[in-house]
PDB file of C-alpha atoms in Angstrom:
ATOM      1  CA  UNK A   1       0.000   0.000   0.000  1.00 61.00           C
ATOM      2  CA  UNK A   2       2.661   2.493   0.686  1.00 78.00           C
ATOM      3  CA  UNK A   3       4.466   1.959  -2.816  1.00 77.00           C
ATOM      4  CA  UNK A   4       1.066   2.828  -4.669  1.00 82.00           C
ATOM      5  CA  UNK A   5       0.490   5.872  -1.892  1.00 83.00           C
ATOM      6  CA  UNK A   6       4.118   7.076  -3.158  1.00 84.00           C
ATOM      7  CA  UNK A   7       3.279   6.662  -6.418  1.00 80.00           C
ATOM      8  CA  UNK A   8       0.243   8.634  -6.029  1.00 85.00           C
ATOM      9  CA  UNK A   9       1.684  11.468  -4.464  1.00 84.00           C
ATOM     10  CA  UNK A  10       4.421  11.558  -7.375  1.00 81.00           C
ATOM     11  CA  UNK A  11       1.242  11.347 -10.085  1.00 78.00           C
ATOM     12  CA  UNK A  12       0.249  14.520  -8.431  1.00 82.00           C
ATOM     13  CA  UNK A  13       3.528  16.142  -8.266  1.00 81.00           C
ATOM     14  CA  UNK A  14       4.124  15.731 -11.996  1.00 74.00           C
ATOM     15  CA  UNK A  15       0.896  17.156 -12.578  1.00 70.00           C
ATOM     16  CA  UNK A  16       1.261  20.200 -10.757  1.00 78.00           C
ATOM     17  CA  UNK A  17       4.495  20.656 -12.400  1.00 66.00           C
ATOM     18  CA  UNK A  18       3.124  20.675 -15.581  1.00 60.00           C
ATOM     19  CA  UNK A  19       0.192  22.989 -14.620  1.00 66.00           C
ATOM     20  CA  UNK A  20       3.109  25.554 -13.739  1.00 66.00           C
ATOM     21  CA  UNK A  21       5.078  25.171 -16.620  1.00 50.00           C
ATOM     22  CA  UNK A  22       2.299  25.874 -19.090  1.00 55.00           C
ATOM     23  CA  UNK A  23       1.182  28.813 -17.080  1.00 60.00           C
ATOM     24  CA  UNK A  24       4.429  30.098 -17.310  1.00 53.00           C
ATOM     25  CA  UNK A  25       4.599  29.664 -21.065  1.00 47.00           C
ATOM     26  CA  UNK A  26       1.389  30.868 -21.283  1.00 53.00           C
ATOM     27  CA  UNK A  27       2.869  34.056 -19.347  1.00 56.00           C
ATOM     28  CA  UNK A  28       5.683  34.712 -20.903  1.00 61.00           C
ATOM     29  CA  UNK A  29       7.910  37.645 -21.248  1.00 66.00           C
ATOM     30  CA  UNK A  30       6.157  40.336 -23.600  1.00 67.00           C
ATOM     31  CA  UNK A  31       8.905  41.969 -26.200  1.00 70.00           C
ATOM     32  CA  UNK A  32       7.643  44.975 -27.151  1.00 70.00           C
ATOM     33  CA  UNK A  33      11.189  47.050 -27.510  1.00 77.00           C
ATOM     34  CA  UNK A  34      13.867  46.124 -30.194  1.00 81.00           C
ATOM     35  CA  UNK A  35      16.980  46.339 -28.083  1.00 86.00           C
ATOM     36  CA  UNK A  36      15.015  43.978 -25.672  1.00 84.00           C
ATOM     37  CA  UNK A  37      14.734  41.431 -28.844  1.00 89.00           C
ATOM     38  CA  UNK A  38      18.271  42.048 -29.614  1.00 92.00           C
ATOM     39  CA  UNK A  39      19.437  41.618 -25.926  1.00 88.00           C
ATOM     40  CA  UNK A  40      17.943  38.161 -25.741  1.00 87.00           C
ATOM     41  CA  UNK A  41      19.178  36.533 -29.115  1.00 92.00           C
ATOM     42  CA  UNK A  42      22.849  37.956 -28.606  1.00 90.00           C
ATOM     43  CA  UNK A  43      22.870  35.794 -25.122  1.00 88.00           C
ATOM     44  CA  UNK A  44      21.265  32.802 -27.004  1.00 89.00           C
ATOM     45  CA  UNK A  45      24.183  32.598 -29.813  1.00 90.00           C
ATOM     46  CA  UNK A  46      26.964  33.985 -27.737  1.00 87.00           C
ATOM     47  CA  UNK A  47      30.540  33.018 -28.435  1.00 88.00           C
ATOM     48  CA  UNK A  48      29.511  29.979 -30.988  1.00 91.00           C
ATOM     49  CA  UNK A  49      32.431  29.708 -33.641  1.00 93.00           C
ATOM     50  CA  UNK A  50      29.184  28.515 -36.379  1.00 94.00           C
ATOM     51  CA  UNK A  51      26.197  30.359 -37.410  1.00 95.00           C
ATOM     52  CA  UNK A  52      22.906  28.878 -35.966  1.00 97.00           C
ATOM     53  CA  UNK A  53      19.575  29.983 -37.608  1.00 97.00           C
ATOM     54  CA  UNK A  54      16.540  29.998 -34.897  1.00 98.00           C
ATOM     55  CA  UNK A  55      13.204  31.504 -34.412  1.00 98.00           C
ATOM     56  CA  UNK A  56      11.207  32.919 -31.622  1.00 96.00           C
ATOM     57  CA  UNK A  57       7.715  31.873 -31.548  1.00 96.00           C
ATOM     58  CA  UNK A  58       5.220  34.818 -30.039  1.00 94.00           C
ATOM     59  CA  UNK A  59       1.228  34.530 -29.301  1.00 93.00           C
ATOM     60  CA  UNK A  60      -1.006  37.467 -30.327  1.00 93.00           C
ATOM     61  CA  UNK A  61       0.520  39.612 -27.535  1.00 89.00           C
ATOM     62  CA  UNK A  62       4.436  38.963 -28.870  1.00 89.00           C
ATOM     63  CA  UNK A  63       4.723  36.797 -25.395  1.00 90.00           C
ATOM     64  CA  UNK A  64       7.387  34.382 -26.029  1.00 91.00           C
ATOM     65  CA  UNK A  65       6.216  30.898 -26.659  1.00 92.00           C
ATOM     66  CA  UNK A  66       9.694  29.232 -27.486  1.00 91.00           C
ATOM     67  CA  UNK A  67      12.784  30.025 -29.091  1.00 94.00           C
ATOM     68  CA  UNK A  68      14.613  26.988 -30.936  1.00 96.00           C
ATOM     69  CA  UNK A  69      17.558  26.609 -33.159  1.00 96.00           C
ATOM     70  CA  UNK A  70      16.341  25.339 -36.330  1.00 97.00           C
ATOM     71  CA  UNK A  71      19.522  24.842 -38.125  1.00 97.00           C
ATOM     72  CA  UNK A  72      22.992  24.605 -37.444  1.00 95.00           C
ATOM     73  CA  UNK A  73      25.683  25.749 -40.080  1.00 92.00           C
ATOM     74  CA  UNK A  74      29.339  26.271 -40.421  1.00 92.00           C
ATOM     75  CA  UNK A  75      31.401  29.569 -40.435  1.00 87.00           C
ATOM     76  CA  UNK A  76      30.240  31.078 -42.855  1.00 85.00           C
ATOM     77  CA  UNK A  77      26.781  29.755 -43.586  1.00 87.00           C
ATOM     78  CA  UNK A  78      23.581  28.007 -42.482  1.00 91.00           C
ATOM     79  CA  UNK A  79      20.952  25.949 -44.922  1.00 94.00           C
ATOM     80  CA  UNK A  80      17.596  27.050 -43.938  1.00 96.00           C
ATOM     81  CA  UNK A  81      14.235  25.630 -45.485  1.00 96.00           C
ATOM     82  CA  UNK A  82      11.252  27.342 -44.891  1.00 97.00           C
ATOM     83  CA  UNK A  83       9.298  24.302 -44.823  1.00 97.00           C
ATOM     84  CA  UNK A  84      10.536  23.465 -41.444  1.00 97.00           C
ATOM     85  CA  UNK A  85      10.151  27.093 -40.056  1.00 98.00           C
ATOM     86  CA  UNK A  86       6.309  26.705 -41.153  1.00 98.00           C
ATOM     87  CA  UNK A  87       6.181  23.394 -39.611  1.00 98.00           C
ATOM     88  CA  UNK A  88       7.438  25.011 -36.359  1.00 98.00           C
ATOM     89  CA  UNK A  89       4.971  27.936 -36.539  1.00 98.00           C
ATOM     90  CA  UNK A  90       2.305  25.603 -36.552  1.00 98.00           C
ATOM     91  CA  UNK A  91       3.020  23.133 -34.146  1.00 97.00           C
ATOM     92  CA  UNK A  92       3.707  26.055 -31.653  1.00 97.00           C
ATOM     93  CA  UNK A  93       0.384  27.685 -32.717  1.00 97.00           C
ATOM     94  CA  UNK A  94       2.572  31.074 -32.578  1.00 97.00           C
ATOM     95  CA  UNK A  95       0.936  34.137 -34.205  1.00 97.00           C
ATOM     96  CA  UNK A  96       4.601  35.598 -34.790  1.00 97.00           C
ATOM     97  CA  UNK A  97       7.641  35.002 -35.182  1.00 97.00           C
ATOM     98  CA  UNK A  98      11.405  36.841 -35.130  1.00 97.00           C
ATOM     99  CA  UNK A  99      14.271  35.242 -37.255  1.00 98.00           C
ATOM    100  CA  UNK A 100      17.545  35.282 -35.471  1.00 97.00           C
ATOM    101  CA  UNK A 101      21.193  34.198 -36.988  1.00 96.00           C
ATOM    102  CA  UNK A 102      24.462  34.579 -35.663  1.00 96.00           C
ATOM    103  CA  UNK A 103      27.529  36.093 -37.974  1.00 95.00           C
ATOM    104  CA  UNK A 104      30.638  34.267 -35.966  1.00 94.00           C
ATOM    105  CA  UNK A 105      33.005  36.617 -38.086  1.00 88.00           C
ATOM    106  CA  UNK A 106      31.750  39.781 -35.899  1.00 88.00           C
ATOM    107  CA  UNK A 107      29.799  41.691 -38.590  1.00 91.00           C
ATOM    108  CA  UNK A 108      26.062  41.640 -38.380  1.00 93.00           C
ATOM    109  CA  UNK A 109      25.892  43.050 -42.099  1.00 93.00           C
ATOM    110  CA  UNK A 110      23.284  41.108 -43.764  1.00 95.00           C
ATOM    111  CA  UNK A 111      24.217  39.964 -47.154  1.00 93.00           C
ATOM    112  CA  UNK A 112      22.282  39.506 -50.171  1.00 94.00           C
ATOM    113  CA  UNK A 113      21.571  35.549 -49.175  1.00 94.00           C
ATOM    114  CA  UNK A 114      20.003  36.867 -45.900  1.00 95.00           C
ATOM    115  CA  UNK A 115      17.737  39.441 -47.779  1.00 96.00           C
ATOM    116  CA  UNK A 116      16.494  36.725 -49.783  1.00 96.00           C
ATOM    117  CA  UNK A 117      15.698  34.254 -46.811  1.00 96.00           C
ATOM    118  CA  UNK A 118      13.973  36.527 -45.239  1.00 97.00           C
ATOM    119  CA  UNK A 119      11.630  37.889 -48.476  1.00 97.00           C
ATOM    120  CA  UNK A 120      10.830  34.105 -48.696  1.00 97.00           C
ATOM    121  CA  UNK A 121      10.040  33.131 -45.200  1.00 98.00           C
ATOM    122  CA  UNK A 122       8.326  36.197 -44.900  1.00 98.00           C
ATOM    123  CA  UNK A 123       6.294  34.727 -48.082  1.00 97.00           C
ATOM    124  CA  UNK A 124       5.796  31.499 -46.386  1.00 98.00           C
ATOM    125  CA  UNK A 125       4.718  31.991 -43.436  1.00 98.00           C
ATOM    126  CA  UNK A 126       2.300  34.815 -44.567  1.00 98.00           C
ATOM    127  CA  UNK A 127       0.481  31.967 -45.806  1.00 97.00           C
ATOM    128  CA  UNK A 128      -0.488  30.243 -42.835  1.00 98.00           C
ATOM    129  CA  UNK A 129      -1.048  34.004 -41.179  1.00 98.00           C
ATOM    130  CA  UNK A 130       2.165  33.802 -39.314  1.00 98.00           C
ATOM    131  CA  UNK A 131       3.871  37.690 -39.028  1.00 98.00           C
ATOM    132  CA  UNK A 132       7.462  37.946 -39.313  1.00 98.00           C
ATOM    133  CA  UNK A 133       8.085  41.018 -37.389  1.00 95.00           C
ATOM    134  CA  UNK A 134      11.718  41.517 -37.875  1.00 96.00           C
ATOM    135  CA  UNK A 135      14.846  38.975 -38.264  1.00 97.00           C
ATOM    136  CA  UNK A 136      18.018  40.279 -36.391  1.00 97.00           C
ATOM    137  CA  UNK A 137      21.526  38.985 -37.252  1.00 97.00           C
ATOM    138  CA  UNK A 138      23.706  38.976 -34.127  1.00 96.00           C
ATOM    139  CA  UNK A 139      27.562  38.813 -33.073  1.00 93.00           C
ATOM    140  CA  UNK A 140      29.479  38.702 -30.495  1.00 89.00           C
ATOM    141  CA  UNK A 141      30.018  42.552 -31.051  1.00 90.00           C
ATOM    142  CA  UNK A 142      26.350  43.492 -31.695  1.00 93.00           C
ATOM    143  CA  UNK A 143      23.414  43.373 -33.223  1.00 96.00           C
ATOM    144  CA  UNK A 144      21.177  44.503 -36.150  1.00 96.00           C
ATOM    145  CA  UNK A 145      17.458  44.217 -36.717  1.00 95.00           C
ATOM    146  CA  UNK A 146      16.284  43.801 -39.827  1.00 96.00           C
ATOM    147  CA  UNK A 147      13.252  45.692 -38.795  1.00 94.00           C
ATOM    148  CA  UNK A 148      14.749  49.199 -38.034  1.00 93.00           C
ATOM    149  CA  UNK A 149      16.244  49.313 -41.482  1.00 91.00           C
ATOM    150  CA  UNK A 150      12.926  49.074 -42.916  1.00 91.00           C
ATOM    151  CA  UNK A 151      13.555  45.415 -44.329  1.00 86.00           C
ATOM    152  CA  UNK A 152      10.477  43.723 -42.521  1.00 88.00           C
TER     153      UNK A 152
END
């Protein structure tokens, strides 16, 4: 009787825990400033010596729902397909989403690839009513939002 007990208690436990991790989600932080955006993605790609392309999945109120790293390149570059970044959106039921990518070399300059990328994921996530509200290339020197230069 005292195993099952135990095992009860722990049943309830995990529940509870769960109850508090979705109402944090649910209650997420709430970026509304650009340097706040910017803040947050240069801590989440931080001294890596290979670009990373990720996303940050918002509700309706730009609370954060998740941010992942889709796709992990080399030095100089990162293959991104916007299939999976749709996939993503959906799954995460996110209303928004801001592109993030790291520039190991120190410049956030986007080049002509990353104008591109984001014209078409722009594209295809407009389709399944997903906003892209800015993508913002990062470094371990800085940051630049896509946004602010009128891009997005």
């Amino acid at each position: 009787m005292r195993a099952e007990e135990e095992q009860e208690a722990e049943d309830l436990a995990i529940v509870r825990a769960l109850q508090i991790l979705r109402g944090r989600l649910r209650e997420g932080p709430v970026f509304s400033r650009p340097d706040e955006v910017k803040d947050f993605l240069r801590l989440q790609a931080q001294g890596l010596a290979h670009e990373v392309f990720a996303v940050m999945f918002l509700d309706a109120q730009h609370r954060l729902i998740g941010y992942e790293r889709l796709f992990r390149g080399t030095l100089t570059q990162t293959s991104v397909y916007p299939r999976e970044v749709v996939k993503e959106a959906l799954a995460r039921n996110a209303a928004a989403v801001i592109l993030h990518h790291n520039h190991p070399s120190g410049l956030c300059e986007p080049s002509s690839a990353d104008y591109a990328l984001t014209r078409d994921l722009k594209s295809a996530l407009a389709l399944v009513e997903v906003r892209v509200l800015d993508h913002v290339i990062t470094s371990d020197l800085g940051a630049l939002s896509m946004a602010e230069r009128g891009v997005v």
